[in-house]
Structure formats: C-alpha cells, structure tokens
mmCIF file of C-alpha atoms in Angstrom:
data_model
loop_
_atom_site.group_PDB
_atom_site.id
_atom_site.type_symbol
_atom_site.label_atom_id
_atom_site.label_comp_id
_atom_site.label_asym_id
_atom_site.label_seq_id
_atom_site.Cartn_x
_atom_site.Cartn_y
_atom_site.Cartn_z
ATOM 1 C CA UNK A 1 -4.040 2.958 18.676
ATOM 2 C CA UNK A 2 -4.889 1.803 15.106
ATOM 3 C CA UNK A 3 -3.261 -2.189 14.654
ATOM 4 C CA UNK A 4 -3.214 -4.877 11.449
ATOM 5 C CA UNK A 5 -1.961 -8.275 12.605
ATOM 6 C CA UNK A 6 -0.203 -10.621 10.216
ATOM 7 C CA UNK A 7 1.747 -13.757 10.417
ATOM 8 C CA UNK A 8 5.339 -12.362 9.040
ATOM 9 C CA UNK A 9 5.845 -15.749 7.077
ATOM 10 C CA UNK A 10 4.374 -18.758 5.465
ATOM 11 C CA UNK A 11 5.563 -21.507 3.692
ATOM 12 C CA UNK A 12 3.290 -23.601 1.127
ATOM 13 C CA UNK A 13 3.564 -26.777 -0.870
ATOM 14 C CA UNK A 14 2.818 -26.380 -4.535
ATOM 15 C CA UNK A 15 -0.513 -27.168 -5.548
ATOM 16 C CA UNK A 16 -1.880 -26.987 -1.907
ATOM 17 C CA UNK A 17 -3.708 -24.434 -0.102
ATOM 18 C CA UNK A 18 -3.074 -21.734 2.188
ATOM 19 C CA UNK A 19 -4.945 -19.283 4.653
ATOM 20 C CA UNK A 20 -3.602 -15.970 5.360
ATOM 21 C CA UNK A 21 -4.804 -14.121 8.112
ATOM 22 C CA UNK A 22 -5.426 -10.749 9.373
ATOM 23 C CA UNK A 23 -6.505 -9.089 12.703
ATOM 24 C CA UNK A 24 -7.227 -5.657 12.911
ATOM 25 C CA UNK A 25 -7.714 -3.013 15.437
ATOM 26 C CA UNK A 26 -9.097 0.118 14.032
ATOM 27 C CA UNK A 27 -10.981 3.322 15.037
ATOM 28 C CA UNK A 28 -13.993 2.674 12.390
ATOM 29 C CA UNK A 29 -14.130 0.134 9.471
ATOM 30 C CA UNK A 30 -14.770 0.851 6.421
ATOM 31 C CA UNK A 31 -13.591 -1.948 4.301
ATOM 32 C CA UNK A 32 -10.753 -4.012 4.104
ATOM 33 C CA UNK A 33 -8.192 -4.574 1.572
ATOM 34 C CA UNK A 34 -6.019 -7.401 0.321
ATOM 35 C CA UNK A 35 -3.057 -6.329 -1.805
ATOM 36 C CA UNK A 36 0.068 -8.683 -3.648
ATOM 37 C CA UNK A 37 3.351 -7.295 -3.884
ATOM 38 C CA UNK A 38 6.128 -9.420 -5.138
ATOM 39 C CA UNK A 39 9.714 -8.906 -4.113
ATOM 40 C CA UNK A 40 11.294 -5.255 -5.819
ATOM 41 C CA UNK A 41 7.685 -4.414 -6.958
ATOM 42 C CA UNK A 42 4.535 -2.415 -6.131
ATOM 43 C CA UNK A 43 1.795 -3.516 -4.459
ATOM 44 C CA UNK A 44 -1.218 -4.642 -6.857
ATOM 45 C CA UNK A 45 -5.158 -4.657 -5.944
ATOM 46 C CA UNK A 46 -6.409 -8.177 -4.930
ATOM 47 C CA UNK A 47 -9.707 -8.086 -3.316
ATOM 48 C CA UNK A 48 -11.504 -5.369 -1.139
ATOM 49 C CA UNK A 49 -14.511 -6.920 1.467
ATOM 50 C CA UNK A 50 -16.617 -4.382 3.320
ATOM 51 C CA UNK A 51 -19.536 -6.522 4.266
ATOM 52 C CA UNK A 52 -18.743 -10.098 6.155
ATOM 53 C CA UNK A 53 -18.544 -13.433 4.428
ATOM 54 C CA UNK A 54 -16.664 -14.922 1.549
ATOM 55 C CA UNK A 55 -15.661 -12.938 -1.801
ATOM 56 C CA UNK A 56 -14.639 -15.664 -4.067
ATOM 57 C CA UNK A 57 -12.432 -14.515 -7.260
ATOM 58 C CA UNK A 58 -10.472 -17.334 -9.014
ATOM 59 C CA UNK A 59 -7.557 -19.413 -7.286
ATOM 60 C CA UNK A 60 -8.197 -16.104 -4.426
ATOM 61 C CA UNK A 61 -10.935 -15.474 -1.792
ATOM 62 C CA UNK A 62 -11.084 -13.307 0.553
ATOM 63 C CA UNK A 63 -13.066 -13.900 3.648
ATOM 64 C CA UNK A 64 -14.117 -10.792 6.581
ATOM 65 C CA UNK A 65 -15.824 -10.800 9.720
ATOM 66 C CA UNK A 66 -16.188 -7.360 11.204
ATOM 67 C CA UNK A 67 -17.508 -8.564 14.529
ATOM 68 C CA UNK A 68 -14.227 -10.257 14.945
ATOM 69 C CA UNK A 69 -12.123 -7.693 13.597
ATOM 70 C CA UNK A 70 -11.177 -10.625 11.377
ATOM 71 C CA UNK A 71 -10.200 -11.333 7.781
ATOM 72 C CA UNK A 72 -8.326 -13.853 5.729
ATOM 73 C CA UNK A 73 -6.898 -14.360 2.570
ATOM 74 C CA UNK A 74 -7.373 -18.150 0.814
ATOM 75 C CA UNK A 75 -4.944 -19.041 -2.141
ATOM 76 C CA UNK A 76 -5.749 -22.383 -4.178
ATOM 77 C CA UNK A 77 -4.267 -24.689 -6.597
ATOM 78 C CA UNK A 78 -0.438 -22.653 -5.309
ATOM 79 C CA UNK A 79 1.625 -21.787 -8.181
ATOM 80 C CA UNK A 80 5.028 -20.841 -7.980
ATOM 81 C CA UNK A 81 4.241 -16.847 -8.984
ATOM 82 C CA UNK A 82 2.343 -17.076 -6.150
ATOM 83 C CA UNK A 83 5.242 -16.455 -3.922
ATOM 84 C CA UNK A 84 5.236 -12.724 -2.705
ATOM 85 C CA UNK A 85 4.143 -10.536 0.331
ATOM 86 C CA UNK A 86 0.151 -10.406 0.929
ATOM 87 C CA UNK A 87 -0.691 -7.320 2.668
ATOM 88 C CA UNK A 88 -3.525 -6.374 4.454
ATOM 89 C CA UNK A 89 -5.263 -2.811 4.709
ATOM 90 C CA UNK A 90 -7.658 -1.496 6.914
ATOM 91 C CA UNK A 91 -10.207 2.163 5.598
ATOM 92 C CA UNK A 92 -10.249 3.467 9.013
ATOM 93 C CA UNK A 93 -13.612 5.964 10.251
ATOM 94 C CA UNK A 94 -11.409 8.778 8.442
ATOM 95 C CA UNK A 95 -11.109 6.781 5.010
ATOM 96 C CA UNK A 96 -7.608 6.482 5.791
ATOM 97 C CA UNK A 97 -5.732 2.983 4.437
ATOM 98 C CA UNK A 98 -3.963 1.372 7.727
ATOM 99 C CA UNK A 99 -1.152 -1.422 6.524
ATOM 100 C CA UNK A 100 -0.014 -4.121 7.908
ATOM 101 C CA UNK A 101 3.276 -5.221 7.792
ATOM 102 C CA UNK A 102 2.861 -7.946 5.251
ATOM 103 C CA UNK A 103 3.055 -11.795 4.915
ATOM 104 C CA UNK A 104 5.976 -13.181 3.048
ATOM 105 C CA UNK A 105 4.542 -16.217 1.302
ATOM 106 C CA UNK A 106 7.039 -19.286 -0.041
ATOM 107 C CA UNK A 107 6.118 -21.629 -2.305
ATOM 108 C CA UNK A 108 8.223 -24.668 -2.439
ATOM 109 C CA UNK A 109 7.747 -27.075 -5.654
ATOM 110 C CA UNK B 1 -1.785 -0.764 -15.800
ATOM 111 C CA UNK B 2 -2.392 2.409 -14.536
ATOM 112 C CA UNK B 3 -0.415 5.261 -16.012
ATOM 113 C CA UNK B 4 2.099 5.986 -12.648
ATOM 114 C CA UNK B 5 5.759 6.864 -13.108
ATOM 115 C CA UNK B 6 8.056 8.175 -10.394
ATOM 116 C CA UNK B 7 11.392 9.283 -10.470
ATOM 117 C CA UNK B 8 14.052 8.917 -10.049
ATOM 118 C CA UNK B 9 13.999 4.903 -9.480
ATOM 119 C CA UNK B 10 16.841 4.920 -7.491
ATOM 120 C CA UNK B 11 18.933 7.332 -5.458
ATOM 121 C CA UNK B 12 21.881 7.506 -3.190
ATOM 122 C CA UNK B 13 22.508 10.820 -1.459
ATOM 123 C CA UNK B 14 24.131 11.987 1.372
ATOM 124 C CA UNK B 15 22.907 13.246 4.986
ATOM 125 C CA UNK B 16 21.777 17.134 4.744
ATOM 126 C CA UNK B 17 21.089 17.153 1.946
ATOM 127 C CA UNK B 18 18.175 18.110 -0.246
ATOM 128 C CA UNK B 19 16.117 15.760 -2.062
ATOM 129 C CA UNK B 20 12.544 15.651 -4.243
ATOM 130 C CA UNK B 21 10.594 12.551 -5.874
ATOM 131 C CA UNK B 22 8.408 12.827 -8.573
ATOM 132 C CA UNK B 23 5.439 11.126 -9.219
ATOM 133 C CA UNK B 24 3.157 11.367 -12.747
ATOM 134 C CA UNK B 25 0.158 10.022 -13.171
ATOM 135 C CA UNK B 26 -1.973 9.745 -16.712
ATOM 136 C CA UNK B 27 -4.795 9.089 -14.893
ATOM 137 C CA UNK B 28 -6.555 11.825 -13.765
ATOM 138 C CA UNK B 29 -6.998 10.338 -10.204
ATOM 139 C CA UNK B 30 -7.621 13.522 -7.908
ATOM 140 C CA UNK B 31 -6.172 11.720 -5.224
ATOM 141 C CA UNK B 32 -2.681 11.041 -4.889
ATOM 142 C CA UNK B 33 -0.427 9.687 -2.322
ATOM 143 C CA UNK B 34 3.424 8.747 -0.740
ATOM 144 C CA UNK B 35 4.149 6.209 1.043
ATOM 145 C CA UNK B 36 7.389 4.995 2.482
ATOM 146 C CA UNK B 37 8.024 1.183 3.283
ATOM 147 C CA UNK B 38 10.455 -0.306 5.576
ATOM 148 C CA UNK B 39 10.986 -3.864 6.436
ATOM 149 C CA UNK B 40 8.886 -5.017 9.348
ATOM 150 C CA UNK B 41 6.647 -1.926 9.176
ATOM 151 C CA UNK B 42 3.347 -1.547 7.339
ATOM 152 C CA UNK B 43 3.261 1.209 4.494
ATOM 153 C CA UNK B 44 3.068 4.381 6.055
ATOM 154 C CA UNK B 45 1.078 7.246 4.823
ATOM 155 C CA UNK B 46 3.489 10.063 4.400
ATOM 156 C CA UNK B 47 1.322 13.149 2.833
ATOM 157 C CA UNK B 48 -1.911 13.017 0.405
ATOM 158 C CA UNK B 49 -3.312 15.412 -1.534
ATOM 159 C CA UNK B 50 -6.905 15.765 -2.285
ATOM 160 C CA UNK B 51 -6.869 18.142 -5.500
ATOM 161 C CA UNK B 52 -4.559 20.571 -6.989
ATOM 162 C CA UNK B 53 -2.357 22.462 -4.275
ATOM 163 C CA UNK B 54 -4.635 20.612 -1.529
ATOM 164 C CA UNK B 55 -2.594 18.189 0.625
ATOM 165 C CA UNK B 56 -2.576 16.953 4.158
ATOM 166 C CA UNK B 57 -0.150 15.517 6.259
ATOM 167 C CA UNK B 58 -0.121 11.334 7.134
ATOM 168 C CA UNK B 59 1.647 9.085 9.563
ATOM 169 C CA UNK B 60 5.286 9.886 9.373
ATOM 170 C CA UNK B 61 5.238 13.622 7.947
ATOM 171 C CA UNK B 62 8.057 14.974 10.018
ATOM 172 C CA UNK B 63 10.757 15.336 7.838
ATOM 173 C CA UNK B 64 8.837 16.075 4.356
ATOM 174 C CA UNK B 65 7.127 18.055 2.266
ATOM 175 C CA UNK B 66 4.940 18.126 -0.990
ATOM 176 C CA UNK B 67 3.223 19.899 -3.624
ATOM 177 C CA UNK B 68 0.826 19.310 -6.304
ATOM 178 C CA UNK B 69 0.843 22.301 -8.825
ATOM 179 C CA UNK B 70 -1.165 20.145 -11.380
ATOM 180 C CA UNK B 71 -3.424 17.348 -11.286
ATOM 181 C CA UNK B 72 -0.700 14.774 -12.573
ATOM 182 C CA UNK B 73 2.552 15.864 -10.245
ATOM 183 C CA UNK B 74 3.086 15.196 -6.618
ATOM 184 C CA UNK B 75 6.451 15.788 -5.422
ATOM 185 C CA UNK B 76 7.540 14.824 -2.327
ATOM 186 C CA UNK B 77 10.761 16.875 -0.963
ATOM 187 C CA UNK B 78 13.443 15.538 1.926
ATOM 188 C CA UNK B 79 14.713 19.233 3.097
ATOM 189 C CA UNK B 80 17.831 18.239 4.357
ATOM 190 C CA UNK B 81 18.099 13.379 4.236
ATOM 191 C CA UNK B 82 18.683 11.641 6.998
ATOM 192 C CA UNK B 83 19.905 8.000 7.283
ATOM 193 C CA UNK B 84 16.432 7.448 8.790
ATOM 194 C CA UNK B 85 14.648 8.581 5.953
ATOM 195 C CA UNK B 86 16.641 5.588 3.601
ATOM 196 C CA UNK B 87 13.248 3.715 2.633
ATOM 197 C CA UNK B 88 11.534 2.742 -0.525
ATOM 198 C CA UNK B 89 8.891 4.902 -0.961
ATOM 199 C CA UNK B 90 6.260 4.586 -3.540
ATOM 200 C CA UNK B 91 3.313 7.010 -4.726
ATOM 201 C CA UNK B 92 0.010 5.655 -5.363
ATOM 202 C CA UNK B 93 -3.491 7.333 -7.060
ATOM 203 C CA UNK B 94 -7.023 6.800 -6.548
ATOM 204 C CA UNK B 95 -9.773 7.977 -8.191
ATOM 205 C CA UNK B 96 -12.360 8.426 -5.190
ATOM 206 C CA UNK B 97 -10.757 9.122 -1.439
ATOM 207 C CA UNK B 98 -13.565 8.162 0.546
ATOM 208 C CA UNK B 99 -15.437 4.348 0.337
ATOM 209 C CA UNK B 100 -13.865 1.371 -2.628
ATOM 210 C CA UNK B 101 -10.503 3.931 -2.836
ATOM 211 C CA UNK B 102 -8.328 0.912 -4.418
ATOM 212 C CA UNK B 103 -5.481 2.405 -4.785
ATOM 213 C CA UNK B 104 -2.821 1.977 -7.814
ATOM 214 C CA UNK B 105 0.976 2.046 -6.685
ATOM 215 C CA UNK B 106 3.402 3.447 -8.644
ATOM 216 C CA UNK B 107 6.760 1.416 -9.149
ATOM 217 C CA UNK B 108 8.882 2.781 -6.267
ATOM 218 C CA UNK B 109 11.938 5.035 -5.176
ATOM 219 C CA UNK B 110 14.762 3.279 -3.474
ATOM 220 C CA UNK B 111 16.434 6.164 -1.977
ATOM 221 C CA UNK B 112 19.711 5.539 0.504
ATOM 222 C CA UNK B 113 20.545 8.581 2.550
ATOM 223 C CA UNK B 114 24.771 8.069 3.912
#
C-alpha cells in the first residue's frame, strides 16, 4: 500500500525554528508536495521538490531525499500566522497526489 | 487567487437523501478534482476529471458520482447521504495532470448528513 508519515502535532516558540517531517511509501515518485492550510480554510501551494536536496524560498525550505523516501519542511524566524496544518503530498507512478494526514503546527508567543 | 467557487458552503441534510456540490472554476484548468477531508485522514481523492464529460474514479468513490458538462463545472452528487459521508470536501483545479500538477483548492463544503 501507498503511505505519507507525519508527526500529528508540533508546538514552536515564536521566533524559533522548526522541522517538519515526512516519510513516504509510494508505488513511484514523482515529486513531492508541501501544502499550508490554516484552520476552516483550503489548502494553499508551498513548495513542490522532485529532485533531492534543499529548495530554499523565504522564512520556508523544503528539503527531499528520494533514496530515503524522506522529506521535510523548515519554517524560520516563526510568526504567529504561521500556525496551521502542513501537509505533505506524494505524485505517485500514476501522477496521482497521495496526502498525508497533516501536521498541526502551534505557535506560542 | 485562483478563480474556484463551490457551493453551497455549508449543508446539513438528512440520511437518504440526495445531494450535489458545485464547483466553478474561471480558470480554464482541464483538470479538476473532489476531495473529501476528515480528521486524522489525509485528503482523499474522490473522482477527477480529465476534460469535458471525461472523469475517473479516486480513493473513496463508492457512494458518489460526477459530471463535467463544461470545462468550468464539476458536480459531485451523494445519491442517497449517509452519516459517513459528513466530511468537508473541497474541489481543486490544475492546469497540467501529469508532472508540477500544483493544484489550487477551492474554499470547501462542510456538509453534515443526520
């Protein structure tokens, strides 16, 4: 079967940094996906990686290592907007998007 | 922002029966998509469709049905609700279905089936 491991939650400091992470299981890879969704809203584009190492894009980078099966998503300088659920998405061999459940990121001040 | 409405935003309705979402887009995306989100699960691909009256079945298609009569309408149909189909569900478009498909969510459906 076809798997996306997340930690469910994370809690953050304000003005620290964080690591998100994401395991995947897939039949076929062809690229992965971070998304943002905050609480009561869609999910919105945040970074796609389909060869490995480090995409860097503001406060955000995104960081994949297909021989792992292996990706992470690094947040900088935390703001308080920041808080929402990062979700991870894997394009399977059939170009299908495979979700995982989500991480529910708090920011305390 | 891409151009995605659906409707309605928010439905209660009652087991048996009937009910149909509508998504628009302004886009011109060829692909389109539904989803349906539920805590502790993943979004899960309900149907796509690929072009105008071309659509395929996802994950979780027991239950549902859809149709695209025109490039900007996809409309997904319960037959007859269950309380297991109570779920947010939200449509998304993208332009290209195969390689950097980033797709763009619409804003959702909270739908509660009694």
């Amino acid at each position: 079967g076809q798997n996306i491991d997340q930690p469910t939650e994370m809690t953050a400091t304000e003005g620290a940094i964080v690591q998100i992470n994401c395991t995947y299981q897939t039949s076929g890879f062809n690229g992965l996906f971070w998304y943002q969704q905050h609480a009561g809203e869609a999910p919105t584009f945040l970074s796609y990686n389909v060869l490995d190492g480090l995409e860097e894009k503001g406060r955000f980078s995104s960081f994949l290592s297909r021989s792992k099966g292996y990706s992470y998503l690094l947040l900088k300088e935390l703001q308080m907007k920041d808080s929402a659920s990062y979700l991870c998405a894997v394009v399977d061999s059939n170009y299908q998007l495979i979700w995982g459940a989500g991480t529910k990121l708090i920011i305390k001040p | 922002d891409a151009g995605i409405t659906q409707s309605p935003r928010h439905k209660v309705t009652e087991t048996g029966t009937p009910v149909t979402l509508r998504c628009h887009q302004t886009e011109n995306h060829r692909y389109m998509y539904w989803y349906r989100q539920d805590p502790g699960h993943g979004l899960r691909l309900i149907h796509y469709s690929y072009g105008v009256k071309d659509t395929d079945k996802g994950e979780v298609s027991d239950g549902y049905s859809v149709s695209r009569s025109k490039t900007e309408d996809f409309l997904l149909t319960l037959e007859s609700a269950t309380s297991s189909q109570t779920s947010v569900y939200f449509c998304a478009i993208s332009e290209a279905g195969e390689s950097y498909n980033e797709q763009f969510f619409g804003p959702g459906t909270r739908l509660t089936v009694l």
